[in-house]
């Protein structure tokens, strides 16, 4: 089995990478990082430096594979040192909105474009994308977080639309969106104060939950959105 973890240097991505190594010792593992190659990581992992918002870099990455079984996209963005998610319309900015779309939405579209012909060669190809429940339009009760919510809702639409194209062109493959729950990583750090007791998960726990969902998924689950608990979420 050949597995590619996109964003294997992030909090959840790295936990998924380490779990894959334990769980599938004979798998060929590949992972991407953006800027700094993670230190003291298993030798067996082949690392690729890629900004997955850059089409030419995603294309170049895809050219290094003739076969792939699983792609797990763990890349995401919520805040930078200048701005965090908007509390109200007054703090919306076009730059921050564009950055959310570029880092939360575009990578999955580019990965789908360049890796579909490669996943097609697998008997049970899978593409699992880390989304977020706040991207569910039906579930939106609190408002705010315009850019992040919109970028994850758009990501969810891409997952659904790719699943429809794959019914014709890549029938043995499965694409699903996953909500990890609030997980203790750099991304959620500034927003952890109000998380109810027992609802802030470790990356290791989340990795176990998400891998179990990915293992169980088949083409009939394609184009769906699952929470870490296994519950199907509304779009
Ligand atoms: N943590 C949570 O509570 C939570 C909740 C719901 C959903 N999620 C989703 O789960 C996923 C993983 O989040 P996390 O908590 O593991 O966050 P994280 O620790 O911040 O990891 C996200 C990773 O994405 C990388 N990245 C961002 N843009 C990139 C790009 N254009 N090219 C390549 N890499 C890029 C970041 O790299 P740099 O460090 O180089 O920027 C970072 O390593 C995200 O999609 C997030 O939206 C997380």
PDB file of C-alpha atoms and ligand atoms in Angstrom:
ATOM      1  CA  UNK A   1       0.000   0.000   0.000  1.00  0.00           C
ATOM      2  CA  UNK A   2       1.281   3.491  -0.871  1.00  0.00           C
ATOM      3  CA  UNK A   3       0.065   6.383   1.318  1.00  0.00           C
ATOM      4  CA  UNK A   4       0.636  10.118   0.851  1.00  0.00           C
ATOM      5  CA  UNK A   5      -0.053  12.441   3.797  1.00  0.00           C
ATOM      6  CA  UNK A   6      -0.396  16.049   2.654  1.00  0.00           C
ATOM      7  CA  UNK A   7       0.739  18.311   5.518  1.00  0.00           C
ATOM      8  CA  UNK A   8       2.522  15.555   7.444  1.00  0.00           C
ATOM      9  CA  UNK A   9       4.228  18.314   9.460  1.00  0.00           C
ATOM     10  CA  UNK A  10       0.989  19.693  10.960  1.00  0.00           C
ATOM     11  CA  UNK A  11      -0.503  18.681  14.311  1.00  0.00           C
ATOM     12  CA  UNK A  12      -3.088  16.179  13.056  1.00  0.00           C
ATOM     13  CA  UNK A  13      -1.141  15.325   9.881  1.00  0.00           C
ATOM     14  CA  UNK A  14       1.909  14.246  11.842  1.00  0.00           C
ATOM     15  CA  UNK A  15      -0.162  12.108  14.233  1.00  0.00           C
ATOM     16  CA  UNK A  16      -1.810  10.425  11.226  1.00  0.00           C
ATOM     17  CA  UNK A  17       1.603   9.820   9.674  1.00  0.00           C
ATOM     18  CA  UNK A  18       2.973   8.197  12.859  1.00  0.00           C
ATOM     19  CA  UNK A  19      -0.162   6.066  13.226  1.00  0.00           C
ATOM     20  CA  UNK A  20       0.045   4.890   9.608  1.00  0.00           C
ATOM     21  CA  UNK A  21       3.621   3.842  10.250  1.00  0.00           C
ATOM     22  CA  UNK A  22       2.610   1.723  13.265  1.00  0.00           C
ATOM     23  CA  UNK A  23      -0.535   0.306  11.729  1.00  0.00           C
ATOM     24  CA  UNK A  24       0.719  -0.457   8.217  1.00  0.00           C
ATOM     25  CA  UNK A  25       4.393  -1.374   8.699  1.00  0.00           C
ATOM     26  CA  UNK A  26       4.774  -2.625   5.141  1.00  0.00           C
ATOM     27  CA  UNK A  27       3.193   0.454   3.541  1.00  0.00           C
ATOM     28  CA  UNK A  28       5.298   2.910   1.526  1.00  0.00           C
ATOM     29  CA  UNK A  29       4.778   6.243   3.289  1.00  0.00           C
ATOM     30  CA  UNK A  30       5.163   9.667   1.718  1.00  0.00           C
ATOM     31  CA  UNK A  31       4.470  13.009   3.398  1.00  0.00           C
ATOM     32  CA  UNK A  32       4.655  16.671   2.472  1.00  0.00           C
ATOM     33  CA  UNK A  33       5.817  19.708   4.436  1.00  0.00           C
ATOM     34  CA  UNK A  34       5.757  23.350   3.413  1.00  0.00           C
ATOM     35  CA  UNK A  35       8.759  25.110   4.933  1.00  0.00           C
ATOM     36  CA  UNK A  36      10.788  23.162   7.488  1.00  0.00           C
ATOM     37  CA  UNK A  37      11.308  19.441   7.198  1.00  0.00           C
ATOM     38  CA  UNK A  38      10.171  17.875  10.490  1.00  0.00           C
ATOM     39  CA  UNK A  39      13.054  16.651  12.661  1.00  0.00           C
ATOM     40  CA  UNK A  40      13.393  13.185  14.251  1.00  0.00           C
ATOM     41  CA  UNK A  41      10.767  11.611  12.043  1.00  0.00           C
ATOM     42  CA  UNK A  42      10.842   7.958  10.956  1.00  0.00           C
ATOM     43  CA  UNK A  43      13.504   7.226   8.293  1.00  0.00           C
ATOM     44  CA  UNK A  44      11.011   5.167   6.326  1.00  0.00           C
ATOM     45  CA  UNK A  45       9.012   8.253   5.342  1.00  0.00           C
ATOM     46  CA  UNK A  46       9.820   9.956   2.043  1.00  0.00           C
ATOM     47  CA  UNK A  47       9.346  13.719   2.504  1.00  0.00           C
ATOM     48  CA  UNK A  48       8.396  16.153  -0.276  1.00  0.00           C
ATOM     49  CA  UNK A  49       8.507  19.925   0.115  1.00  0.00           C
ATOM     50  CA  UNK A  50       5.290  21.286  -1.403  1.00  0.00           C
ATOM     51  CA  UNK A  51       3.090  24.344  -1.106  1.00  0.00           C
ATOM     52  CA  UNK A  52      -0.173  22.668  -2.053  1.00  0.00           C
ATOM     53  CA  UNK A  53      -1.794  25.991  -2.954  1.00  0.00           C
ATOM     54  CA  UNK A  54       0.649  26.243  -5.877  1.00  0.00           C
ATOM     55  CA  UNK A  55      -0.554  24.393  -8.977  1.00  0.00           C
ATOM     56  CA  UNK A  56       2.891  23.850 -10.484  1.00  0.00           C
ATOM     57  CA  UNK A  57       4.152  22.331  -7.207  1.00  0.00           C
ATOM     58  CA  UNK A  58       1.175  19.956  -6.945  1.00  0.00           C
ATOM     59  CA  UNK A  59       1.689  18.956 -10.589  1.00  0.00           C
ATOM     60  CA  UNK A  60       5.400  18.282  -9.921  1.00  0.00           C
ATOM     61  CA  UNK A  61       4.536  16.213  -6.834  1.00  0.00           C
ATOM     62  CA  UNK A  62       2.078  14.093  -8.837  1.00  0.00           C
ATOM     63  CA  UNK A  63       4.765  13.372 -11.442  1.00  0.00           C
ATOM     64  CA  UNK A  64       6.726  11.510  -8.782  1.00  0.00           C
ATOM     65  CA  UNK A  65       4.006   8.857  -8.445  1.00  0.00           C
ATOM     66  CA  UNK A  66       2.802   6.183 -10.839  1.00  0.00           C
ATOM     67  CA  UNK A  67       0.622   4.507  -8.201  1.00  0.00           C
ATOM     68  CA  UNK A  68      -1.028   5.701  -4.994  1.00  0.00           C
ATOM     69  CA  UNK A  69      -3.633   4.067  -2.732  1.00  0.00           C
ATOM     70  CA  UNK A  70      -4.457   6.681  -0.096  1.00  0.00           C
ATOM     71  CA  UNK A  71      -4.090  10.457  -0.019  1.00  0.00           C
ATOM     72  CA  UNK A  72      -4.945  12.181   3.255  1.00  0.00           C
ATOM     73  CA  UNK A  73      -5.012  15.981   3.027  1.00  0.00           C
ATOM     74  CA  UNK A  74      -4.361  17.453   6.499  1.00  0.00           C
ATOM     75  CA  UNK A  75      -3.511  20.990   5.387  1.00  0.00           C
ATOM     76  CA  UNK A  76      -5.533  23.885   6.738  1.00  0.00           C
ATOM     77  CA  UNK A  77      -5.501  27.500   7.877  1.00  0.00           C
ATOM     78  CA  UNK A  78      -7.479  29.473  10.488  1.00  0.00           C
ATOM     79  CA  UNK A  79      -5.361  32.424  11.633  1.00  0.00           C
ATOM     80  CA  UNK A  80      -2.075  34.192  10.954  1.00  0.00           C
ATOM     81  CA  UNK A  81      -0.145  36.688  13.055  1.00  0.00           C
ATOM     82  CA  UNK A  82      -2.197  39.597  11.703  1.00  0.00           C
ATOM     83  CA  UNK A  83      -5.736  38.229  11.734  1.00  0.00           C
ATOM     84  CA  UNK A  84      -7.963  35.510  13.132  1.00  0.00           C
ATOM     85  CA  UNK A  85     -11.457  34.366  12.244  1.00  0.00           C
ATOM     86  CA  UNK A  86     -13.938  37.250  11.999  1.00  0.00           C
ATOM     87  CA  UNK A  87     -16.401  37.889  14.828  1.00  0.00           C
ATOM     88  CA  UNK A  88     -18.512  40.148  12.610  1.00  0.00           C
ATOM     89  CA  UNK A  89     -18.676  41.641   9.114  1.00  0.00           C
ATOM     90  CA  UNK A  90     -16.645  44.646  10.302  1.00  0.00           C
ATOM     91  CA  UNK A  91     -13.457  42.550  10.485  1.00  0.00           C
ATOM     92  CA  UNK A  92     -13.785  40.918   7.053  1.00  0.00           C
ATOM     93  CA  UNK A  93     -10.867  41.610   4.698  1.00  0.00           C
ATOM     94  CA  UNK A  94     -10.435  40.452   1.114  1.00  0.00           C
ATOM     95  CA  UNK A  95      -6.822  39.352   1.715  1.00  0.00           C
ATOM     96  CA  UNK A  96      -7.737  37.144   4.676  1.00  0.00           C
ATOM     97  CA  UNK A  97     -10.720  35.697   2.774  1.00  0.00           C
ATOM     98  CA  UNK A  98      -8.493  34.878  -0.203  1.00  0.00           C
ATOM     99  CA  UNK A  99      -5.883  33.264   2.038  1.00  0.00           C
ATOM    100  CA  UNK A 100      -8.546  30.987   3.536  1.00  0.00           C
ATOM    101  CA  UNK A 101      -9.721  29.912   0.090  1.00  0.00           C
ATOM    102  CA  UNK A 102      -6.152  29.450  -1.128  1.00  0.00           C
ATOM    103  CA  UNK A 103      -5.114  27.228   1.798  1.00  0.00           C
ATOM    104  CA  UNK A 104      -8.352  25.467   2.802  1.00  0.00           C
ATOM    105  CA  UNK A 105     -10.126  24.989  -0.538  1.00  0.00           C
ATOM    106  CA  UNK A 106      -7.763  25.154  -3.508  1.00  0.00           C
ATOM    107  CA  UNK A 107      -5.328  22.360  -2.433  1.00  0.00           C
ATOM    108  CA  UNK A 108      -8.021  19.656  -2.633  1.00  0.00           C
ATOM    109  CA  UNK A 109      -9.121  20.831  -6.077  1.00  0.00           C
ATOM    110  CA  UNK A 110      -5.512  20.722  -7.330  1.00  0.00           C
ATOM    111  CA  UNK A 111      -4.783  17.352  -5.680  1.00  0.00           C
ATOM    112  CA  UNK A 112      -7.954  15.906  -7.236  1.00  0.00           C
ATOM    113  CA  UNK A 113      -6.974  17.237 -10.668  1.00  0.00           C
ATOM    114  CA  UNK A 114      -3.456  15.820 -10.679  1.00  0.00           C
ATOM    115  CA  UNK A 115      -3.879  12.619  -8.647  1.00  0.00           C
ATOM    116  CA  UNK A 116      -7.136  11.235 -10.117  1.00  0.00           C
ATOM    117  CA  UNK A 117      -5.317   9.481 -13.000  1.00  0.00           C
ATOM    118  CA  UNK A 118      -2.903   7.959 -10.458  1.00  0.00           C
ATOM    119  CA  UNK A 119      -5.532   6.925  -7.873  1.00  0.00           C
ATOM    120  CA  UNK A 120      -7.455   5.294 -10.708  1.00  0.00           C
ATOM    121  CA  UNK A 121      -4.798   2.589 -10.919  1.00  0.00           C
ATOM    122  CA  UNK A 122      -5.469   1.494  -7.325  1.00  0.00           C
ATOM    123  CA  UNK A 123      -7.983  -1.263  -6.583  1.00  0.00           C
ATOM    124  CA  UNK A 124      -9.316   0.775  -3.633  1.00  0.00           C
ATOM    125  CA  UNK A 125      -8.034   4.343  -3.936  1.00  0.00           C
ATOM    126  CA  UNK A 126      -9.041   6.746  -1.177  1.00  0.00           C
ATOM    127  CA  UNK A 127      -8.796  10.476  -0.744  1.00  0.00           C
ATOM    128  CA  UNK A 128      -9.680  11.791   2.723  1.00  0.00           C
ATOM    129  CA  UNK A 129      -9.821  15.529   3.320  1.00  0.00           C
ATOM    130  CA  UNK A 130      -9.690  17.295   6.671  1.00  0.00           C
ATOM    131  CA  UNK A 131     -12.595  19.734   6.615  1.00  0.00           C
ATOM    132  CA  UNK A 132     -14.401  21.237   9.639  1.00  0.00           C
ATOM    133  CA  UNK A 133     -17.951  21.067  10.980  1.00  0.00           C
ATOM    134  CA  UNK A 134     -18.125  24.885  10.910  1.00  0.00           C
ATOM    135  CA  UNK A 135     -18.155  24.495   7.106  1.00  0.00           C
ATOM    136  CA  UNK A 136     -21.572  22.821   7.342  1.00  0.00           C
ATOM    137  CA  UNK A 137     -24.201  25.339   6.191  1.00  0.00           C
ATOM    138  CA  UNK A 138     -27.001  23.438   7.922  1.00  0.00           C
ATOM    139  CA  UNK A 139     -25.106  23.297  11.219  1.00  0.00           C
ATOM    140  CA  UNK A 140     -24.276  27.028  11.289  1.00  0.00           C
ATOM    141  CA  UNK A 141     -26.057  28.400  14.353  1.00  0.00           C
ATOM    142  CA  UNK A 142     -23.446  30.776  15.813  1.00  0.00           C
ATOM    143  CA  UNK A 143     -22.389  32.800  12.762  1.00  0.00           C
ATOM    144  CA  UNK A 144     -19.033  34.607  12.523  1.00  0.00           C
ATOM    145  CA  UNK A 145     -15.827  33.045  11.111  1.00  0.00           C
ATOM    146  CA  UNK A 146     -16.905  34.110   7.584  1.00  0.00           C
ATOM    147  CA  UNK A 147     -13.719  33.246   5.733  1.00  0.00           C
ATOM    148  CA  UNK A 148     -12.960  29.897   7.394  1.00  0.00           C
ATOM    149  CA  UNK A 149     -16.603  28.738   7.218  1.00  0.00           C
ATOM    150  CA  UNK A 150     -16.888  29.736   3.545  1.00  0.00           C
ATOM    151  CA  UNK A 151     -13.574  28.114   2.597  1.00  0.00           C
ATOM    152  CA  UNK A 152     -14.559  24.813   4.271  1.00  0.00           C
ATOM    153  CA  UNK A 153     -18.074  24.925   2.746  1.00  0.00           C
ATOM    154  CA  UNK A 154     -16.431  25.400  -0.665  1.00  0.00           C
ATOM    155  CA  UNK A 155     -14.043  22.543   0.142  1.00  0.00           C
ATOM    156  CA  UNK A 156     -17.042  20.336   0.969  1.00  0.00           C
ATOM    157  CA  UNK A 157     -18.602  21.219  -2.390  1.00  0.00           C
ATOM    158  CA  UNK A 158     -15.397  20.147  -4.138  1.00  0.00           C
ATOM    159  CA  UNK A 159     -15.439  16.792  -2.317  1.00  0.00           C
ATOM    160  CA  UNK A 160     -19.063  16.208  -3.355  1.00  0.00           C
ATOM    161  CA  UNK A 161     -18.442  17.297  -6.955  1.00  0.00           C
ATOM    162  CA  UNK A 162     -15.317  15.151  -7.344  1.00  0.00           C
ATOM    163  CA  UNK A 163     -17.297  12.165  -6.012  1.00  0.00           C
ATOM    164  CA  UNK A 164     -19.838  12.671  -8.826  1.00  0.00           C
ATOM    165  CA  UNK A 165     -17.118  12.839 -11.495  1.00  0.00           C
ATOM    166  CA  UNK A 166     -15.471   9.736 -10.004  1.00  0.00           C
ATOM    167  CA  UNK A 167     -18.726   7.763 -10.417  1.00  0.00           C
ATOM    168  CA  UNK A 168     -17.956   7.962 -14.155  1.00  0.00           C
ATOM    169  CA  UNK A 169     -14.185   8.143 -14.285  1.00  0.00           C
ATOM    170  CA  UNK A 170     -12.676   6.566 -11.175  1.00  0.00           C
ATOM    171  CA  UNK A 171     -15.265   4.116  -9.916  1.00  0.00           C
ATOM    172  CA  UNK A 172     -13.176   2.137  -7.456  1.00  0.00           C
ATOM    173  CA  UNK A 173     -12.045   5.246  -5.558  1.00  0.00           C
ATOM    174  CA  UNK A 174     -13.591   6.979  -2.534  1.00  0.00           C
ATOM    175  CA  UNK A 175     -13.409  10.646  -1.550  1.00  0.00           C
ATOM    176  CA  UNK A 176     -14.679  11.807   1.860  1.00  0.00           C
ATOM    177  CA  UNK A 177     -14.527  14.951   4.006  1.00  0.00           C
ATOM    178  CA  UNK A 178     -13.692  14.539   7.704  1.00  0.00           C
ATOM    179  CA  UNK A 179     -14.302  16.686  10.786  1.00  0.00           C
ATOM    180  CA  UNK A 180     -11.618  15.949  13.403  1.00  0.00           C
ATOM    181  CA  UNK A 181     -13.299  17.637  16.377  1.00  0.00           C
ATOM    182  CA  UNK A 182     -11.472  20.321  18.349  1.00  0.00           C
ATOM    183  CA  UNK A 183      -7.917  19.060  18.511  1.00  0.00           C
ATOM    184  CA  UNK A 184      -5.004  20.411  20.528  1.00  0.00           C
ATOM    185  CA  UNK A 185      -2.806  21.836  17.746  1.00  0.00           C
ATOM    186  CA  UNK A 186      -1.352  25.222  16.778  1.00  0.00           C
ATOM    187  CA  UNK A 187      -4.443  25.867  14.647  1.00  0.00           C
ATOM    188  CA  UNK A 188      -6.913  25.678  17.543  1.00  0.00           C
ATOM    189  CA  UNK A 189      -4.595  27.005  20.307  1.00  0.00           C
ATOM    190  CA  UNK A 190      -6.044  30.558  20.524  1.00  0.00           C
ATOM    191  CA  UNK A 191      -9.614  29.197  20.649  1.00  0.00           C
ATOM    192  CA  UNK A 192      -9.352  26.454  23.251  1.00  0.00           C
ATOM    193  CA  UNK A 193     -10.487  28.413  26.337  1.00  0.00           C
ATOM    194  CA  UNK A 194     -14.210  27.694  25.929  1.00  0.00           C
ATOM    195  CA  UNK A 195     -13.956  24.098  24.781  1.00  0.00           C
ATOM    196  CA  UNK A 196     -16.021  21.940  27.164  1.00  0.00           C
ATOM    197  CA  UNK A 197     -14.131  19.479  29.373  1.00  0.00           C
ATOM    198  CA  UNK A 198     -13.400  16.262  27.513  1.00  0.00           C
ATOM    199  CA  UNK A 199     -13.984  17.863  24.100  1.00  0.00           C
ATOM    200  CA  UNK A 200     -10.406  18.929  23.365  1.00  0.00           C
ATOM    201  CA  UNK A 201      -8.823  15.892  21.728  1.00  0.00           C
ATOM    202  CA  UNK A 202      -5.192  14.935  21.334  1.00  0.00           C
ATOM    203  CA  UNK A 203      -3.901  14.579  17.764  1.00  0.00           C
ATOM    204  CA  UNK A 204      -3.193  10.898  18.521  1.00  0.00           C
ATOM    205  CA  UNK A 205      -6.828  10.207  19.504  1.00  0.00           C
ATOM    206  CA  UNK A 206      -8.114  12.019  16.435  1.00  0.00           C
ATOM    207  CA  UNK A 207      -5.700  10.153  14.153  1.00  0.00           C
ATOM    208  CA  UNK A 208      -7.082   6.821  15.440  1.00  0.00           C
ATOM    209  CA  UNK A 209     -10.696   7.929  14.894  1.00  0.00           C
ATOM    210  CA  UNK A 210     -10.073   9.263  11.390  1.00  0.00           C
ATOM    211  CA  UNK A 211      -7.999   6.294  10.211  1.00  0.00           C
ATOM    212  CA  UNK A 212     -10.793   3.945  11.371  1.00  0.00           C
ATOM    213  CA  UNK A 213     -13.274   5.908   9.196  1.00  0.00           C
ATOM    214  CA  UNK A 214     -10.911   5.910   6.209  1.00  0.00           C
ATOM    215  CA  UNK A 215     -10.348   2.141   6.536  1.00  0.00           C
ATOM    216  CA  UNK A 216     -14.111   1.475   6.551  1.00  0.00           C
ATOM    217  CA  UNK A 217     -14.914   3.802   3.650  1.00  0.00           C
ATOM    218  CA  UNK A 218     -15.885   2.385   0.256  1.00  0.00           C
ATOM    219  CA  UNK A 219     -17.103   4.058  -2.955  1.00  0.00           C
ATOM    220  CA  UNK A 220     -20.674   4.006  -1.615  1.00  0.00           C
ATOM    221  CA  UNK A 221     -19.550   6.476   1.100  1.00  0.00           C
ATOM    222  CA  UNK A 222     -17.941   8.763  -1.475  1.00  0.00           C
ATOM    223  CA  UNK A 223     -19.002  12.412  -1.424  1.00  0.00           C
ATOM    224  CA  UNK A 224     -20.005  12.340   2.240  1.00  0.00           C
ATOM    225  CA  UNK A 225     -18.899  14.264   5.320  1.00  0.00           C
ATOM    226  CA  UNK A 226     -18.055  12.385   8.531  1.00  0.00           C
ATOM    227  CA  UNK A 227     -17.328  13.494  12.056  1.00  0.00           C
ATOM    228  CA  UNK A 228     -14.484  11.842  14.034  1.00  0.00           C
ATOM    229  CA  UNK A 229     -17.241   9.863  15.836  1.00  0.00           C
ATOM    230  CA  UNK A 230     -18.280   8.224  12.565  1.00  0.00           C
ATOM    231  CA  UNK A 231     -21.557  10.204  12.441  1.00  0.00           C
ATOM    232  CA  UNK A 232     -22.445  11.556   8.992  1.00  0.00           C
ATOM    233  CA  UNK A 233     -22.683  15.369   9.028  1.00  0.00           C
ATOM    234  CA  UNK A 234     -25.074  17.482   6.950  1.00  0.00           C
ATOM    235  CA  UNK A 235     -23.524  19.676   4.265  1.00  0.00           C
TER     236      UNK A 235
HETATM  237  N1  LIG B   1      -7.328  21.512  15.272  1.00  0.00           N
HETATM  238  C1  LIG B   1      -8.644  21.605  15.256  1.00  0.00           C
HETATM  239  O1  LIG B   1      -9.296  21.811  16.303  1.00  0.00           O
HETATM  240  C2  LIG B   1      -9.396  21.423  13.970  1.00  0.00           C
HETATM  241  C3  LIG B   1     -10.808  21.445  14.025  1.00  0.00           C
HETATM  242  C4  LIG B   1     -11.530  21.287  12.837  1.00  0.00           C
HETATM  243  C5  LIG B   1     -10.852  21.104  11.639  1.00  0.00           C
HETATM  244  N2  LIG B   1      -9.470  21.106  11.619  1.00  0.00           N
HETATM  245  C6  LIG B   1      -8.812  20.933  10.319  1.00  0.00           C
HETATM  246  O2  LIG B   1      -7.877  19.878  10.422  1.00  0.00           O
HETATM  247  C7  LIG B   1      -6.778  20.126   9.509  1.00  0.00           C
HETATM  248  C8  LIG B   1      -5.453  19.978  10.270  1.00  0.00           C
HETATM  249  O3  LIG B   1      -5.378  20.996  11.237  1.00  0.00           O
HETATM  250  P1  LIG B   1      -4.331  20.988  12.450  1.00  0.00           P
HETATM  251  O4  LIG B   1      -5.112  21.226  13.664  1.00  0.00           O
HETATM  252  O5  LIG B   1      -3.442  19.808  12.335  1.00  0.00           O
HETATM  253  O6  LIG B   1      -3.550  22.335  12.120  1.00  0.00           O
HETATM  254  P2  LIG B   1      -1.978  22.666  12.053  1.00  0.00           P
HETATM  255  O7  LIG B   1      -1.254  21.956  13.135  1.00  0.00           O
HETATM  256  O8  LIG B   1      -1.885  24.137  11.962  1.00  0.00           O
HETATM  257  O9  LIG B   1      -1.585  21.995  10.653  1.00  0.00           O
HETATM  258  C9  LIG B   1      -1.999  22.543   9.445  1.00  0.00           C
HETATM  259  C10 LIG B   1      -0.850  22.405   8.499  1.00  0.00           C
HETATM  260  O10 LIG B   1      -1.247  22.846   7.193  1.00  0.00           O
HETATM  261  C11 LIG B   1      -0.092  23.387   6.606  1.00  0.00           C
HETATM  262  N3  LIG B   1      -0.407  24.247   5.469  1.00  0.00           N
HETATM  263  C12 LIG B   1      -1.226  25.328   5.455  1.00  0.00           C
HETATM  264  N4  LIG B   1      -1.261  25.840   4.215  1.00  0.00           N
HETATM  265  C13 LIG B   1      -0.441  25.077   3.443  1.00  0.00           C
HETATM  266  C14 LIG B   1      -0.075  25.081   2.095  1.00  0.00           C
HETATM  267  N5  LIG B   1      -0.545  25.996   1.245  1.00  0.00           N
HETATM  268  N6  LIG B   1       0.783  24.131   1.632  1.00  0.00           N
HETATM  269  C15 LIG B   1       1.260  23.203   2.469  1.00  0.00           C
HETATM  270  N7  LIG B   1       0.963  23.126   3.775  1.00  0.00           N
HETATM  271  C16 LIG B   1       0.112  24.065   4.246  1.00  0.00           C
HETATM  272  C17 LIG B   1       0.545  24.186   7.711  1.00  0.00           C
HETATM  273  O11 LIG B   1       1.889  24.416   7.361  1.00  0.00           O
HETATM  274  P3  LIG B   1       2.696  25.705   7.877  1.00  0.00           P
HETATM  275  O12 LIG B   1       2.983  25.368   9.307  1.00  0.00           O
HETATM  276  O13 LIG B   1       3.866  25.718   6.994  1.00  0.00           O
HETATM  277  O14 LIG B   1       1.760  26.872   7.721  1.00  0.00           O
HETATM  278  C18 LIG B   1       0.361  23.253   8.912  1.00  0.00           C
HETATM  279  O15 LIG B   1       1.457  22.406   9.081  1.00  0.00           O
HETATM  280  C19 LIG B   1      -7.027  21.513   8.918  1.00  0.00           C
HETATM  281  O16 LIG B   1      -7.644  21.370   7.672  1.00  0.00           O
HETATM  282  C20 LIG B   1      -8.008  22.148   9.896  1.00  0.00           C
HETATM  283  O17 LIG B   1      -8.809  23.125   9.276  1.00  0.00           O
HETATM  284  C21 LIG B   1      -8.744  21.252  12.753  1.00  0.00           C
END
